[in-house]
Every structure is written in structure tokens, then in C-alpha cells.
mmCIF file with all atom_site columns, C-alpha atoms in Angstrom:
data_model
loop_
_atom_site.group_PDB
_atom_site.id
_atom_site.type_symbol
_atom_site.label_atom_id
_atom_site.label_alt_id
_atom_site.label_comp_id
_atom_site.label_asym_id
_atom_site.label_entity_id
_atom_site.label_seq_id
_atom_site.pdbx_PDB_ins_code
_atom_site.Cartn_x
_atom_site.Cartn_y
_atom_site.Cartn_z
_atom_site.occupancy
_atom_site.B_iso_or_equiv
_atom_site.pdbx_formal_charge
_atom_site.auth_seq_id
_atom_site.auth_comp_id
_atom_site.auth_asym_id
_atom_site.auth_atom_id
_atom_site.pdbx_PDB_model_num
ATOM 1  C CA . MET A 1 1  ? 123.373 54.295  88.883  1.00 44.00 ? 1  MET A CA 1
ATOM 2  C CA . ALA A 1 2  ? 125.528 57.447  88.527  1.00 44.00 ? 2  ALA A CA 1
ATOM 3  C CA . LYS A 1 3  ? 122.521 59.395  87.205  1.00 41.00 ? 3  LYS A CA 1
ATOM 4  C CA . PHE A 1 4  ? 120.499 58.373  90.274  1.00 36.00 ? 4  PHE A CA 1
ATOM 5  C CA . THR A 1 5  ? 123.334 59.479  92.586  1.00 38.00 ? 5  THR A CA 1
ATOM 6  C CA . VAL A 1 6  ? 123.567 62.885  90.906  1.00 35.00 ? 6  VAL A CA 1
ATOM 7  C CA . LEU A 1 7  ? 119.784 63.396  91.057  1.00 35.00 ? 7  LEU A CA 1
ATOM 8  C CA . PHE A 1 8  ? 119.707 62.304  94.696  1.00 39.00 ? 8  PHE A CA 1
ATOM 9  C CA . ALA A 1 9  ? 122.525 64.725  95.564  1.00 38.00 ? 9  ALA A CA 1
ATOM 10 C CA . LEU A 1 10 ? 120.766 67.600  93.762  1.00 38.00 ? 10 LEU A CA 1
ATOM 11 C CA . GLY A 1 11 ? 117.526 66.813  95.576  1.00 41.00 ? 11 GLY A CA 1
ATOM 12 C CA . LEU A 1 12 ? 119.307 66.725  98.924  1.00 39.00 ? 12 LEU A CA 1
ATOM 13 C CA . LEU A 1 13 ? 121.065 70.045  98.256  1.00 40.00 ? 13 LEU A CA 1
ATOM 14 C CA . THR A 1 14 ? 117.776 71.653  97.217  1.00 43.00 ? 14 THR A CA 1
ATOM 15 C CA . ALA A 1 15 ? 116.038 70.410  100.363 1.00 43.00 ? 15 ALA A CA 1
ATOM 16 C CA . CYS A 1 16 ? 118.887 71.696  102.559 1.00 42.00 ? 16 CYS A CA 1
ATOM 17 C CA . PHE A 1 17 ? 118.731 75.082  100.829 1.00 43.00 ? 17 PHE A CA 1
ATOM 18 C CA . PHE A 1 18 ? 115.007 75.517  101.520 1.00 44.00 ? 18 PHE A CA 1
ATOM 19 C CA . ILE A 1 19 ? 115.260 74.205  105.078 1.00 47.00 ? 19 ILE A CA 1
ATOM 20 C CA . GLY A 1 20 ? 118.094 76.646  105.750 1.00 47.00 ? 20 GLY A CA 1
ATOM 21 C CA . ARG A 1 21 ? 116.099 79.555  104.332 1.00 47.00 ? 21 ARG A CA 1
ATOM 22 C CA . ALA A 1 22 ? 113.018 78.644  106.393 1.00 48.00 ? 22 ALA A CA 1
ATOM 23 C CA . HIS A 1 23 ? 115.144 78.365  109.533 1.00 48.00 ? 23 HIS A CA 1
ATOM 24 C CA . ALA A 1 24 ? 116.774 81.749  108.866 1.00 50.00 ? 24 ALA A CA 1
ATOM 25 C CA . GLN A 1 25 ? 113.358 83.421  108.525 1.00 54.00 ? 25 GLN A CA 1
ATOM 26 C CA . THR A 1 26 ? 111.894 81.925  111.714 1.00 59.00 ? 26 THR A CA 1
ATOM 27 C CA . PRO A 1 27 ? 111.825 84.572  114.461 1.00 60.00 ? 27 PRO A CA 1
ATOM 28 C CA . THR A 1 28 ? 113.418 83.760  117.785 1.00 61.00 ? 28 THR A CA 1
ATOM 29 C CA . PRO A 1 29 ? 111.151 83.919  120.856 1.00 66.00 ? 29 PRO A CA 1
ATOM 30 C CA . LYS A 1 30 ? 112.791 87.098  122.187 1.00 64.00 ? 30 LYS A CA 1
ATOM 31 C CA . ASN A 1 31 ? 112.228 88.966  118.873 1.00 61.00 ? 31 ASN A CA 1
ATOM 32 C CA . GLU A 1 32 ? 108.733 87.917  117.878 1.00 71.00 ? 32 GLU A CA 1
ATOM 33 C CA . SER A 1 33 ? 106.800 90.442  119.972 1.00 75.00 ? 33 SER A CA 1
ATOM 34 C CA . LEU A 1 34 ? 108.712 93.661  119.398 1.00 75.00 ? 34 LEU A CA 1
ATOM 35 C CA . PRO A 1 35 ? 106.453 96.606  118.549 1.00 78.00 ? 35 PRO A CA 1
ATOM 36 C CA . THR A 1 36 ? 106.742 98.259  115.149 1.00 78.00 ? 36 THR A CA 1
ATOM 37 C CA . MET A 1 37 ? 105.538 101.825 114.943 1.00 82.00 ? 37 MET A CA 1
ATOM 38 C CA . PHE A 1 38 ? 103.689 102.917 111.831 1.00 88.00 ? 38 PHE A CA 1
ATOM 39 C CA . LYS A 1 39 ? 102.897 106.604 111.383 1.00 93.00 ? 39 LYS A CA 1
ATOM 40 C CA . PRO A 1 40 ? 99.996  107.279 108.984 1.00 93.00 ? 40 PRO A CA 1
ATOM 41 C CA . MET A 1 41 ? 100.961 109.579 106.125 1.00 94.00 ? 41 MET A CA 1
ATOM 42 C CA . LYS A 1 42 ? 98.810  112.106 104.304 1.00 95.00 ? 42 LYS A CA 1
ATOM 43 C CA . SER A 1 43 ? 100.459 111.255 100.967 1.00 94.00 ? 43 SER A CA 1
ATOM 44 C CA . SER A 1 44 ? 99.078  108.696 98.538  1.00 93.00 ? 44 SER A CA 1
ATOM 45 C CA . LEU A 1 45 ? 101.180 106.030 96.844  1.00 93.00 ? 45 LEU A CA 1
ATOM 46 C CA . GLN A 1 46 ? 101.096 108.062 93.631  1.00 94.00 ? 46 GLN A CA 1
ATOM 47 C CA . GLN A 1 47 ? 102.303 111.214 95.404  1.00 96.00 ? 47 GLN A CA 1
ATOM 48 C CA . LEU A 1 48 ? 105.183 109.334 97.037  1.00 96.00 ? 48 LEU A CA 1
ATOM 49 C CA . LEU A 1 49 ? 106.271 107.852 93.708  1.00 96.00 ? 49 LEU A CA 1
ATOM 50 C CA . ASP A 1 50 ? 106.070 111.313 92.112  1.00 97.00 ? 50 ASP A CA 1
ATOM 51 C CA . HIS A 1 51 ? 108.384 112.644 94.848  1.00 96.00 ? 51 HIS A CA 1
ATOM 52 C CA . GLY A 1 52 ? 111.148 110.110 94.267  1.00 97.00 ? 52 GLY A CA 1
ATOM 53 C CA . TRP A 1 53 ? 110.207 107.173 96.487  1.00 97.00 ? 53 TRP A CA 1
ATOM 54 C CA . LYS A 1 54 ? 111.289 103.881 94.897  1.00 96.00 ? 54 LYS A CA 1
ATOM 55 C CA . PRO A 1 55 ? 109.341 100.610 95.197  1.00 94.00 ? 55 PRO A CA 1
ATOM 56 C CA . VAL A 1 56 ? 111.503 97.885  96.712  1.00 95.00 ? 56 VAL A CA 1
ATOM 57 C CA . SER A 1 57 ? 108.964 95.076  97.022  1.00 93.00 ? 57 SER A CA 1
ATOM 58 C CA . PHE A 1 58 ? 105.270 94.316  96.634  1.00 89.00 ? 58 PHE A CA 1
ATOM 59 C CA . GLY A 1 59 ? 102.827 91.493  97.141  1.00 90.00 ? 59 GLY A CA 1
ATOM 60 C CA . PRO A 1 60 ? 99.180  90.634  97.803  1.00 85.00 ? 60 PRO A CA 1
ATOM 61 C CA . GLY A 1 61 ? 97.768  91.095  101.275 1.00 74.00 ? 61 GLY A CA 1
ATOM 62 C CA . PHE A 1 62 ? 95.480  93.108  103.547 1.00 65.00 ? 62 PHE A CA 1
ATOM 63 C CA . GLY A 1 63 ? 92.695  93.175  100.944 1.00 74.00 ? 63 GLY A CA 1
ATOM 64 C CA . GLY A 1 64 ? 94.884  94.698  98.239  1.00 83.00 ? 64 GLY A CA 1
ATOM 65 C CA . TYR A 1 65 ? 98.514  94.933  97.200  1.00 87.00 ? 65 TYR A CA 1
ATOM 66 C CA . GLY A 1 66 ? 101.203 95.978  99.643  1.00 91.00 ? 66 GLY A CA 1
ATOM 67 C CA . TYR A 1 67 ? 104.210 98.022  98.531  1.00 92.00 ? 67 TYR A CA 1
ATOM 68 C CA . LEU A 1 68 ? 107.444 98.726  100.353 1.00 94.00 ? 68 LEU A CA 1
ATOM 69 C CA . LEU A 1 69 ? 109.016 102.041 99.322  1.00 95.00 ? 69 LEU A CA 1
ATOM 70 C CA . ARG A 1 70 ? 112.404 103.543 100.102 1.00 96.00 ? 70 ARG A CA 1
ATOM 71 C CA . ARG A 1 71 ? 113.918 106.997 99.767  1.00 96.00 ? 71 ARG A CA 1
ATOM 72 C CA . HIS A 1 72 ? 117.373 107.628 101.205 1.00 94.00 ? 72 HIS A CA 1
ATOM 73 C CA . HIS A 1 73 ? 117.232 105.970 104.654 1.00 94.00 ? 73 HIS A CA 1
ATOM 74 C CA . LYS A 1 74 ? 113.454 106.209 105.086 1.00 95.00 ? 74 LYS A CA 1
ATOM 75 C CA . TRP A 1 75 ? 110.973 103.363 104.572 1.00 95.00 ? 75 TRP A CA 1
ATOM 76 C CA . VAL A 1 76 ? 107.237 103.491 103.856 1.00 95.00 ? 76 VAL A CA 1
ATOM 77 C CA . THR A 1 77 ? 104.669 100.765 103.429 1.00 93.00 ? 77 THR A CA 1
ATOM 78 C CA . CYS A 1 78 ? 101.546 101.333 101.319 1.00 91.00 ? 78 CYS A CA 1
ATOM 79 C CA . VAL A 1 79 ? 98.488  99.212  100.639 1.00 91.00 ? 79 VAL A CA 1
ATOM 80 C CA . ILE A 1 80 ? 96.483  99.912  97.498  1.00 89.00 ? 80 ILE A CA 1
ATOM 81 C CA . SER A 1 81 ? 92.964  98.521  97.121  1.00 87.00 ? 81 SER A CA 1
ATOM 82 C CA . THR A 1 82 ? 89.705  99.279  95.377  1.00 82.00 ? 82 THR A CA 1
ATOM 83 C CA . ASN A 1 83 ? 87.486  101.959 96.825  1.00 77.00 ? 83 ASN A CA 1
ATOM 84 C CA . PRO A 1 84 ? 84.557  100.223 98.594  1.00 77.00 ? 84 PRO A CA 1
ATOM 85 C CA . LYS A 1 85 ? 82.168  102.900 97.277  1.00 82.00 ? 85 LYS A CA 1
ATOM 86 C CA . ASP A 1 86 ? 83.436  102.794 93.681  1.00 82.00 ? 86 ASP A CA 1
ATOM 87 C CA . THR A 1 87 ? 85.253  99.620  92.615  1.00 78.00 ? 87 THR A CA 1
ATOM 88 C CA . THR A 1 88 ? 86.534  101.298 89.434  1.00 82.00 ? 88 THR A CA 1
ATOM 89 C CA . LYS A 1 89 ? 88.857  103.517 91.508  1.00 85.00 ? 89 LYS A CA 1
ATOM 90 C CA . PHE A 1 90 ? 91.769  102.666 93.769  1.00 86.00 ? 90 PHE A CA 1
ATOM 91 C CA . VAL A 1 91 ? 92.737  104.093 97.139  1.00 89.00 ? 91 VAL A CA 1
ATOM 92 C CA . SER A 1 92 ? 96.015  103.804 99.014  1.00 90.00 ? 92 SER A CA 1
ATOM 93 C CA . GLN A 1 93 ? 97.014  103.990 102.650 1.00 91.00 ? 93 GLN A CA 1
ATOM 94 C CA . CYS A 1 94 ? 100.666 104.705 103.387 1.00 93.00 ? 94 CYS A CA 1
ATOM 95 C CA . MET A 1 95 ? 102.527 104.565 106.682 1.00 93.00 ? 95 MET A CA 1
ATOM 96 C CA . ALA A 1 96 ? 106.039 105.622 107.609 1.00 95.00 ? 96 ALA A CA 1
ATOM 97 C CA . MET A 1 97 ? 108.091 102.879 109.227 1.00 91.00 ? 97 MET A CA 1
ATOM 98 C CA . ASN A 1 98 ? 110.907 105.121 110.507 1.00 90.00 ? 98 ASN A CA 1
#
């Protein structure tokens, strides 16, 4: 019986943790339609990395992999995907976020 109680308590704590995280990530109605300005950059992902930009996060999306880069107080997002004309090569599009 004690083992069941411990497992039940762990399950309940885990559920509360994930519900709390989901609630914290849900945008409020007044914040969900704020514009975000992206300025296209002439630099590739490789050039930015060569100049000291550090990857903070990445993940799949937008037909390729998205990267979030940071340098000092500046942020850049880049998407890298295969070249439609030559699938053995990759291309990147980077945009300044601030």
C-alpha cells in the first residue's frame, strides 16, 4: 500500500509539473498578436558562427533546421535547409531579431 501511495504521489507531482509548464507557456490574449520584426541579413549561418555568434538553441521547422544565435545583446534566427536545385548542398537564411 505504501508503494502505491508513493507512486501515486510521484505521478501527481509529475502531472502538476507539466500542467504548470504548459500554462506558463500559453500566451495571454493581449500578447498573442504583437508584431516581431525580422531584418534579413546578408550573412550566412557559417559566416555568423565564424564571427563569434553562439548557437543557443535549434530544432526542426520551416522545411529545415532553425537555429537561434546570440552575440552580446543581439539575437539572430537562421534556418538551414537543402538547396532546391542541388540537394547535396545546404543554404541558410538568417534574420536579425533586434
